[in-house]
PDB file of C-alpha atoms and ligand atoms in Angstrom:
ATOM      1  CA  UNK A 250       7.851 -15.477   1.770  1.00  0.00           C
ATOM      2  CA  UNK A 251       4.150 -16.009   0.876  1.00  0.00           C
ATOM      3  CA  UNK A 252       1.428 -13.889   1.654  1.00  0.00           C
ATOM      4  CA  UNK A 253      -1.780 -15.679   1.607  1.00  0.00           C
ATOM      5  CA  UNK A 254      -5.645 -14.819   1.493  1.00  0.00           C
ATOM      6  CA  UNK A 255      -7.763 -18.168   1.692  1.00  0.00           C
ATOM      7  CA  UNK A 256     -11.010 -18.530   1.535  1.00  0.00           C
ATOM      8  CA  UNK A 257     -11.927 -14.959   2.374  1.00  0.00           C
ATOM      9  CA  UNK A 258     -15.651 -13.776   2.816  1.00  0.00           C
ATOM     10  CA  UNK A 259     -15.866 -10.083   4.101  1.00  0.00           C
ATOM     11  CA  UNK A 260     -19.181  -7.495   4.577  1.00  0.00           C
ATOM     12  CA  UNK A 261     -19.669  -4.189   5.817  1.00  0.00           C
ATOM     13  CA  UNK A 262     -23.434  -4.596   7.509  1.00  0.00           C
ATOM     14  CA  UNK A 263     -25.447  -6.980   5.728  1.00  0.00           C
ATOM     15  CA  UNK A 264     -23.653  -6.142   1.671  1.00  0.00           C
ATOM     16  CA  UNK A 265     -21.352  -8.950   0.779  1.00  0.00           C
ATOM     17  CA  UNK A 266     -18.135  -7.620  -0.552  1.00  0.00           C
ATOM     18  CA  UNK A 267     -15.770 -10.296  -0.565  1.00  0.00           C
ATOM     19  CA  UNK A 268     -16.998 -14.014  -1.276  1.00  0.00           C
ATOM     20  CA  UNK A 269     -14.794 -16.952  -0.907  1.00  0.00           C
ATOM     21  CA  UNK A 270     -11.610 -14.648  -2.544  1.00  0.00           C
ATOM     22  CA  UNK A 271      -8.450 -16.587  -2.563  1.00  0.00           C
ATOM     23  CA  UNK A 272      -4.559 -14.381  -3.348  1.00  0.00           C
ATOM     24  CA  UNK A 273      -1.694 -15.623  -3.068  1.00  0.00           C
ATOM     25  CA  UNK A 274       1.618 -13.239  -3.581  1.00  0.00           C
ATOM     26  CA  UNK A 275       5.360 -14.711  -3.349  1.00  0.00           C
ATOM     27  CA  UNK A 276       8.215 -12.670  -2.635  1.00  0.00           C
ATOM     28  CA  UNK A 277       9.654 -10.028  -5.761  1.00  0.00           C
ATOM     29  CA  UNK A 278       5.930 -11.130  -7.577  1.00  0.00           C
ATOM     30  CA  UNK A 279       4.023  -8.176  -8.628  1.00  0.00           C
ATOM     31  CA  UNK A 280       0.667  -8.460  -8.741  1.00  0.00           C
ATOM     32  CA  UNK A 281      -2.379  -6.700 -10.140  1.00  0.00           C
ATOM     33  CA  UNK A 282      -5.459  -6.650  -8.871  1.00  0.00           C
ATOM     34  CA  UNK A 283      -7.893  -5.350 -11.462  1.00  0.00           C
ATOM     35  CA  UNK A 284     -11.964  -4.843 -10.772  1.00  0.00           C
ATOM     36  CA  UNK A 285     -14.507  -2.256 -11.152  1.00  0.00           C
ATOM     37  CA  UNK A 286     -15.152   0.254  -8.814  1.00  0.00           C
ATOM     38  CA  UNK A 287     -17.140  -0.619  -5.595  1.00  0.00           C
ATOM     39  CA  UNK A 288     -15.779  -4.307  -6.210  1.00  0.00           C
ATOM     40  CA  UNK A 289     -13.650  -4.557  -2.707  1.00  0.00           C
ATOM     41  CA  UNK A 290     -10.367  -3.979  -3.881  1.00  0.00           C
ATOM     42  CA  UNK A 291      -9.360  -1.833  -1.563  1.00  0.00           C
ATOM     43  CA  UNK A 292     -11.162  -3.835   1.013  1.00  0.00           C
ATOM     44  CA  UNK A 293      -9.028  -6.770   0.051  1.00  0.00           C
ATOM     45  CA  UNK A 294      -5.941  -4.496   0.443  1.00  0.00           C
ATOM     46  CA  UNK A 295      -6.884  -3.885   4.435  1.00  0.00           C
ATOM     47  CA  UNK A 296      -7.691  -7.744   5.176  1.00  0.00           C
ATOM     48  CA  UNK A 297      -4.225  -8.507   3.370  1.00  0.00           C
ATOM     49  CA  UNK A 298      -2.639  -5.759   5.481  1.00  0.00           C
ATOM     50  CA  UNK A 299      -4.513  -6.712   8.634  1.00  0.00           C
ATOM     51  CA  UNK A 300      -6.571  -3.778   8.997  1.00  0.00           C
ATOM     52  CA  UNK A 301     -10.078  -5.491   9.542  1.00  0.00           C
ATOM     53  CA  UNK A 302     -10.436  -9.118   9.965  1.00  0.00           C
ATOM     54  CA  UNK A 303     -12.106 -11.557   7.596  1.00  0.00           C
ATOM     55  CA  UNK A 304     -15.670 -12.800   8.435  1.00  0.00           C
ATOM     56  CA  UNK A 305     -14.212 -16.390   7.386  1.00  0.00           C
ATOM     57  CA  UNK A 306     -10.868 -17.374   5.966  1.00  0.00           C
ATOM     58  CA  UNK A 307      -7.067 -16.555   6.826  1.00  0.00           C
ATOM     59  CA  UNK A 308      -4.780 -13.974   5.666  1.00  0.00           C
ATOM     60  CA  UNK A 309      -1.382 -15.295   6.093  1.00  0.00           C
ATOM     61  CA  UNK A 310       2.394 -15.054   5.970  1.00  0.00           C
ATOM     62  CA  UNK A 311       4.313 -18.097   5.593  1.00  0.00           C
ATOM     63  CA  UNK A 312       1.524 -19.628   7.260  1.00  0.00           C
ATOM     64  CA  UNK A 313       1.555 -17.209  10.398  1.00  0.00           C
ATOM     65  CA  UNK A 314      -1.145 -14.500  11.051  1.00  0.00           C
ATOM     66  CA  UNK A 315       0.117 -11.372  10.643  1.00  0.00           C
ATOM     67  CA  UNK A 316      -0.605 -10.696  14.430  1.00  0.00           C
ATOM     68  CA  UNK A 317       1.753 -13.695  15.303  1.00  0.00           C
ATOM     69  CA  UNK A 318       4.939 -10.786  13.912  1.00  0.00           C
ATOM     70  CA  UNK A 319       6.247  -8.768  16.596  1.00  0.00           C
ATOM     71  CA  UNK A 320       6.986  -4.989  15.414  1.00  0.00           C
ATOM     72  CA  UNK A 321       5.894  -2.986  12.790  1.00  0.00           C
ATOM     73  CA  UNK A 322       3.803  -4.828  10.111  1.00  0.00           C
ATOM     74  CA  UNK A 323       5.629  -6.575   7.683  1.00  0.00           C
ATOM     75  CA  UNK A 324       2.517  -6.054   5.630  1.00  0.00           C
ATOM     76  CA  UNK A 325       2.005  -2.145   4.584  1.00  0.00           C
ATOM     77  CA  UNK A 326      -0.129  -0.461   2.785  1.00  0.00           C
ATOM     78  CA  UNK A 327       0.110   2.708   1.061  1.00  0.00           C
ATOM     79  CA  UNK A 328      -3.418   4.167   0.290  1.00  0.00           C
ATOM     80  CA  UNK A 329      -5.188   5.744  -2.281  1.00  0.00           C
ATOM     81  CA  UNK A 330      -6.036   9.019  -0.204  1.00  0.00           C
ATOM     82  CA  UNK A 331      -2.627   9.657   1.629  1.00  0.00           C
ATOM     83  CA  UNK A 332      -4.143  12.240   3.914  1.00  0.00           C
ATOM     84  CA  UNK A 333      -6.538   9.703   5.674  1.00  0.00           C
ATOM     85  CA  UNK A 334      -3.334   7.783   6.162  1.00  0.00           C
ATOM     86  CA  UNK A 335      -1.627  10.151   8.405  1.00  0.00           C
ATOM     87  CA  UNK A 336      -2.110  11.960  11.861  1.00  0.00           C
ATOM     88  CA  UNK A 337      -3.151  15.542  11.091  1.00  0.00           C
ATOM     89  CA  UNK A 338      -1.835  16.824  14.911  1.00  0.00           C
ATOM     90  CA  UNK A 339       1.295  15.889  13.879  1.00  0.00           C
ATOM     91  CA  UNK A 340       4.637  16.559  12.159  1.00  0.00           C
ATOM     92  CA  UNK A 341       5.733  14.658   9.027  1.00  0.00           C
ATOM     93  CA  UNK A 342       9.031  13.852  10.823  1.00  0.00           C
ATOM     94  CA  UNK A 343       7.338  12.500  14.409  1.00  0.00           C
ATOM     95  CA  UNK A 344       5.159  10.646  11.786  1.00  0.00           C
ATOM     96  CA  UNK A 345       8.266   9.320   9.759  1.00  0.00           C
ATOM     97  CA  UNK A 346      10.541   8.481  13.252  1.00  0.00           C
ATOM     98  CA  UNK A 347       8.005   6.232  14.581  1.00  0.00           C
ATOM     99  CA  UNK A 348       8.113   4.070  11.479  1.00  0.00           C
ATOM    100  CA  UNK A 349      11.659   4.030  11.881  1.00  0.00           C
ATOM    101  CA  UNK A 350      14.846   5.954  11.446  1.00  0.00           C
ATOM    102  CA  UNK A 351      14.955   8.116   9.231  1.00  0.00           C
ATOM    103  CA  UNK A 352      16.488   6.971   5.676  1.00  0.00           C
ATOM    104  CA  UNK A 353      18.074   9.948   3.822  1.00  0.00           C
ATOM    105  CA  UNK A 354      18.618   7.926   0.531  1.00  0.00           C
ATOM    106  CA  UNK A 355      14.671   7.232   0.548  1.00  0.00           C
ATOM    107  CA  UNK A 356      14.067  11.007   1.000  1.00  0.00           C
ATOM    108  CA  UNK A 357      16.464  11.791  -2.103  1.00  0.00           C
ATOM    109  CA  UNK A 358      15.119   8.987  -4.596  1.00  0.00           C
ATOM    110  CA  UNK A 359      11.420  10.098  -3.524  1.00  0.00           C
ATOM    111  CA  UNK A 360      12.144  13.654  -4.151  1.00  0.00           C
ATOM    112  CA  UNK A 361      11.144  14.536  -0.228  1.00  0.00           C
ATOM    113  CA  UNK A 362      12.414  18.169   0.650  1.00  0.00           C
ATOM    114  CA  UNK A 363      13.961  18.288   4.516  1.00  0.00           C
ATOM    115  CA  UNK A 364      11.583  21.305   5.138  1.00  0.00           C
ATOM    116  CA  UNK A 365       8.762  19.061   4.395  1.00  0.00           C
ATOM    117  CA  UNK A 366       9.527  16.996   7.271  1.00  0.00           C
ATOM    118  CA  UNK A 367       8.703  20.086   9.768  1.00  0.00           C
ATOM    119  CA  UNK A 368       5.390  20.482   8.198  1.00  0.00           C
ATOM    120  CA  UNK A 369       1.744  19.103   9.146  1.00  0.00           C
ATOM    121  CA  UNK A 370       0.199  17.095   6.748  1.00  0.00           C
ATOM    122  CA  UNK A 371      -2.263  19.576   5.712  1.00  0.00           C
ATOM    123  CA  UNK A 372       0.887  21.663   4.666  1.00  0.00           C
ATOM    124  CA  UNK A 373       2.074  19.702   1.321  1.00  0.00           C
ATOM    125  CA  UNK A 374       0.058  18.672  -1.686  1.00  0.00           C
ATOM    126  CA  UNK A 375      -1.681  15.114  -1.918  1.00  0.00           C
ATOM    127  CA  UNK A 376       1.124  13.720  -4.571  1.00  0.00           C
ATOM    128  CA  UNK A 377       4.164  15.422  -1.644  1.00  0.00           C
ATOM    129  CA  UNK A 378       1.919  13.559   1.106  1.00  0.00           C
ATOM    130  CA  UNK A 379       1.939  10.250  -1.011  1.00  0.00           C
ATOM    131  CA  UNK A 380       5.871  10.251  -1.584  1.00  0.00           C
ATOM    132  CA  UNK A 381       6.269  11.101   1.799  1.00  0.00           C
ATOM    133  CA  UNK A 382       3.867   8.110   2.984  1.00  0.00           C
ATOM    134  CA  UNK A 383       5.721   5.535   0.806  1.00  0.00           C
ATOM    135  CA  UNK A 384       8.778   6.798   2.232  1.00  0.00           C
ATOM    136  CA  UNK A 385       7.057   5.985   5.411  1.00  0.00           C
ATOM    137  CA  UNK A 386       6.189   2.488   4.329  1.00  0.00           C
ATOM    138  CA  UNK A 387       9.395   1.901   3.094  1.00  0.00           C
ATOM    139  CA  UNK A 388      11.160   2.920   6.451  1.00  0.00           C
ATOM    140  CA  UNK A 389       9.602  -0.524   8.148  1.00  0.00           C
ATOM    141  CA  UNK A 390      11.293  -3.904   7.089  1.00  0.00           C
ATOM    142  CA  UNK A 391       8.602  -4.206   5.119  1.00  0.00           C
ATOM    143  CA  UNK A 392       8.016  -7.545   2.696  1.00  0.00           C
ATOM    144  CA  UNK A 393       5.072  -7.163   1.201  1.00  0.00           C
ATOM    145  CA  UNK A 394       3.597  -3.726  -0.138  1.00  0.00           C
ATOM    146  CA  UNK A 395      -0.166  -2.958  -0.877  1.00  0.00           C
ATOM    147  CA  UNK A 396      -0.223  -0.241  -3.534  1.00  0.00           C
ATOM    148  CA  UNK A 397      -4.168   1.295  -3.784  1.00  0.00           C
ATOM    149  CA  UNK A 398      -4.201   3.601  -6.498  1.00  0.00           C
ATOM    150  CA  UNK A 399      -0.971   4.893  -5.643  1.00  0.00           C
ATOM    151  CA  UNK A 400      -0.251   7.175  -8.167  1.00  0.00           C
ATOM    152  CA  UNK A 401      -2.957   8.671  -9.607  1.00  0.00           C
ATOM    153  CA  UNK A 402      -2.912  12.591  -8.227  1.00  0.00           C
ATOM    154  CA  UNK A 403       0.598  12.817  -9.798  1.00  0.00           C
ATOM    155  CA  UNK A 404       1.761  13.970 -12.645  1.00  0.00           C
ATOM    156  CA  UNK A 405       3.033  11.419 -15.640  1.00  0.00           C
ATOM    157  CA  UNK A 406       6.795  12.033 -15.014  1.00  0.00           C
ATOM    158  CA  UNK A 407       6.090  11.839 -11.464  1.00  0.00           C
ATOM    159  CA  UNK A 408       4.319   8.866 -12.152  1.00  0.00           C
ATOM    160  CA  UNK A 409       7.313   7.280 -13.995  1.00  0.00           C
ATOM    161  CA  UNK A 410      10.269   8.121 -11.319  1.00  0.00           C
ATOM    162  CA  UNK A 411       7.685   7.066  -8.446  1.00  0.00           C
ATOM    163  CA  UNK A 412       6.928   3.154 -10.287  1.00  0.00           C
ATOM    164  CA  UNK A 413      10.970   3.178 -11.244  1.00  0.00           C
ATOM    165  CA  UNK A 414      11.971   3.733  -7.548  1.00  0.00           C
ATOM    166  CA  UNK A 415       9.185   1.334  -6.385  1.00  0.00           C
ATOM    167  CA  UNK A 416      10.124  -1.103  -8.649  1.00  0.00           C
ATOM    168  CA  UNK A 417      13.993  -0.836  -8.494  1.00  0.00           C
ATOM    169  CA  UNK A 418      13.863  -1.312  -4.407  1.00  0.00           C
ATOM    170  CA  UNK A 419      11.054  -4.050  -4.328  1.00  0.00           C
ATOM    171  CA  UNK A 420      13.895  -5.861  -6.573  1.00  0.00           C
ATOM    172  CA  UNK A 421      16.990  -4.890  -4.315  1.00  0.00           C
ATOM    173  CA  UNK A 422      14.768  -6.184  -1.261  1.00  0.00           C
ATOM    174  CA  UNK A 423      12.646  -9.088  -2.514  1.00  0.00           C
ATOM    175  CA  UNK A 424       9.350  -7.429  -1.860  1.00  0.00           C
ATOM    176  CA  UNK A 425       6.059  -8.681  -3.184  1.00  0.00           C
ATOM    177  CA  UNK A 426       4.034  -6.252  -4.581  1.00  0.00           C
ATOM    178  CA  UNK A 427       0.241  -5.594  -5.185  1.00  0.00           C
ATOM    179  CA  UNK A 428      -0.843  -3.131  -7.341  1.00  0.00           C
ATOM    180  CA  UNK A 429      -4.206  -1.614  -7.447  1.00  0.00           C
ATOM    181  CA  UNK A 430      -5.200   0.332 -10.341  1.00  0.00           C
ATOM    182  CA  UNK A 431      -8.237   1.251 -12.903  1.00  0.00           C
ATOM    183  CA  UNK A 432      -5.265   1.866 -15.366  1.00  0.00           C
ATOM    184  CA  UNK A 433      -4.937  -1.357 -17.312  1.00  0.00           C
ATOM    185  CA  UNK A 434      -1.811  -0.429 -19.298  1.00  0.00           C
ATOM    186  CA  UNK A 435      -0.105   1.113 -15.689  1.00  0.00           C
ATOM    187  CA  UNK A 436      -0.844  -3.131 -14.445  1.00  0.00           C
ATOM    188  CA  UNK A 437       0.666  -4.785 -17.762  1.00  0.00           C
ATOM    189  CA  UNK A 438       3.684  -2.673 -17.582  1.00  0.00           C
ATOM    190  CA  UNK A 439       4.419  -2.638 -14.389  1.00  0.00           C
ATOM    191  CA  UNK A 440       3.344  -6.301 -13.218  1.00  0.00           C
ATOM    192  CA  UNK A 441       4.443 -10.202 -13.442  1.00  0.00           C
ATOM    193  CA  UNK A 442       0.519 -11.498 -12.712  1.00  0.00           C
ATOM    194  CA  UNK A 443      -3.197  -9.312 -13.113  1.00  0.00           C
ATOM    195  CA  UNK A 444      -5.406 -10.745 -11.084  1.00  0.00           C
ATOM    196  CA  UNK A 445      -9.428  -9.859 -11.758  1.00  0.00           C
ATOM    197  CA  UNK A 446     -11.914  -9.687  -8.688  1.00  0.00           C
ATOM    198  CA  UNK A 447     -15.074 -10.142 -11.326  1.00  0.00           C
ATOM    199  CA  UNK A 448     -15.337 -13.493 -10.285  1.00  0.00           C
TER     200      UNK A 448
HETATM  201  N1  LIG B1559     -16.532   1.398   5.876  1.00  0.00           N
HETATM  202  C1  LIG B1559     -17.478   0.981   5.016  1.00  0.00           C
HETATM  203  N2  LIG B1559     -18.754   0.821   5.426  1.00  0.00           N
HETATM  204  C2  LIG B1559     -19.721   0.371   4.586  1.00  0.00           C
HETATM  205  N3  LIG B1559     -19.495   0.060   3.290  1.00  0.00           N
HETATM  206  C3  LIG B1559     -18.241   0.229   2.825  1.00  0.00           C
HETATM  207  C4  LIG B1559     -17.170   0.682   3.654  1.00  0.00           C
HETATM  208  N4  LIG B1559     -16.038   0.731   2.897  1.00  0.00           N
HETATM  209  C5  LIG B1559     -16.385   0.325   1.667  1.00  0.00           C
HETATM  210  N5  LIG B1559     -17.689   0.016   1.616  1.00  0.00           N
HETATM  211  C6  LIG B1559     -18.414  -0.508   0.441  1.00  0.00           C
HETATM  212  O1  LIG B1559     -17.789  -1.742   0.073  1.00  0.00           O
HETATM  213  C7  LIG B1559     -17.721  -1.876  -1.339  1.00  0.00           C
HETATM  214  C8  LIG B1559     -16.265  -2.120  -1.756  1.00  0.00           C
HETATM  215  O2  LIG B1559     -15.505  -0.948  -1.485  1.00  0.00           O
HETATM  216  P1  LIG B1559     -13.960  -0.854  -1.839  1.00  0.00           P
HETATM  217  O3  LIG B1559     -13.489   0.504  -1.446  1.00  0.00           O
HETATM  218  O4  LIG B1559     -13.260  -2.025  -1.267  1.00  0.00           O
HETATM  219  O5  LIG B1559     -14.014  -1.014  -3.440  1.00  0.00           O
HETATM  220  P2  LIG B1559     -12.907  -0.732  -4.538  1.00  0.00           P
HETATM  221  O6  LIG B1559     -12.966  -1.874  -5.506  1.00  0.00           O
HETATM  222  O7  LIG B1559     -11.585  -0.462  -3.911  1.00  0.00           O
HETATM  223  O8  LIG B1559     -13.479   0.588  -5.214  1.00  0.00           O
HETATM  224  P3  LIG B1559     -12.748   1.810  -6.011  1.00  0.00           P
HETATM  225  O9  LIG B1559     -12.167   1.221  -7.275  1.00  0.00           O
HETATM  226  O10 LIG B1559     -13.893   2.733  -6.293  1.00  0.00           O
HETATM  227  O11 LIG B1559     -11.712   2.413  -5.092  1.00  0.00           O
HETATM  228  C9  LIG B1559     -18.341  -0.599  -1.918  1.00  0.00           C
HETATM  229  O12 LIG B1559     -19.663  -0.889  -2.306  1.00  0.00           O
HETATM  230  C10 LIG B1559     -18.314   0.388  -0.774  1.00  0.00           C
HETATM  231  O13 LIG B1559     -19.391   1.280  -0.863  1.00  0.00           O
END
């Protein structure tokens, strides 16, 4: 599959964030996307996922807007601050079921403790919440995966098993990955493409 961004010009008010930005990510690719802060990368990440729509262009897969897929989102994104990503009133489990059934190999390889699952979000600590919510992204037939600063709150072993797993099932189930991250090293190690958003 292809996942395309053409020709994308994006704002918030009257500041330009995004001018005339083209992306385009094939299946099993892993791609960086490398920028200073305050550049739009994370902006980028929510027009790819369908978030917010472009002021001009198309975001695309295999030439279909993501709205034309019925069901959850074949685009996901996993964000940089995992407790803006999830519903404070409710359980991690209620949270985890309506992505989809629950997977109990996911919960081993991410290190996910069942008594987590009866817990609000406000209850585990922000590298817990972002295993669980990659667990969570991973639950959806999901065939492209937006990575914004994924790992960064966890600790460097953490960091290791986390990108191992990541990359081990994006292999096993041709996902396309893009990887945002300040940590150049962390994007030549891990990816097949960086991509810069200087211009
Ligand atoms: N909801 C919003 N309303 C207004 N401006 C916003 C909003 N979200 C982001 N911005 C602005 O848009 C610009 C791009 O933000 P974005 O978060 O996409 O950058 P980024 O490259 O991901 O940054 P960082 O590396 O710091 O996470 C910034 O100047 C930011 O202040």
């Amino acid at each position: 599959m292809i996942l395309q961004a053409s020709q994308i010009d994006f704002g918030y008010r009257h500041k330009t964030v995004l001018d005339d930005v083209n992306l385009t990510v094939k299946s099993g690719e892993r791609v960086g996307l490398f920028a200073p802060s305050g550049r739009g990368k994370t902006t980028l990440c929510k027009l790819l996922a369908g978030y917010m729509q472009p002021k001009r262009g198309t975001v695309t897969l295999d030439g279909k807007l993501l709205s034309d897929y019925p069901g959850a989102c074949p685009v996901q994104m996993i964000w940089q601050h995992p407790e803006l990503a999830l519903d404070p009133r409710i359980r991690l489990r209620q949270s985890l079921t309506e992505a989809g059934p629950i997977d109990q190999r996911l919960l081993d390889a991410l290190h996910i403790q069942p008594a987590w699952l009866d817990r609000f979000p406000r209850e585990l600590s922000g590298g817990e919440l972002q295993r669980f919510c990659i667990a969570r992204a991973l639950a959806v037939p999901v065939k492209f995966l937006l990575c914004d600063e994924i790992s960064a709150m966890l600790d460097l072993v953490t960091q290791a098993q986390l990108w191992q797993f990541l990359l081990e099932e994006a292999q096993a189930r041709d996902i396309g990955l893009v990887i945002v991250s300040h940590n150049s090293a962390l994007l030549d190690h891990l990816c097949t493409r960086i991509v810069s958003l200087e211009g």
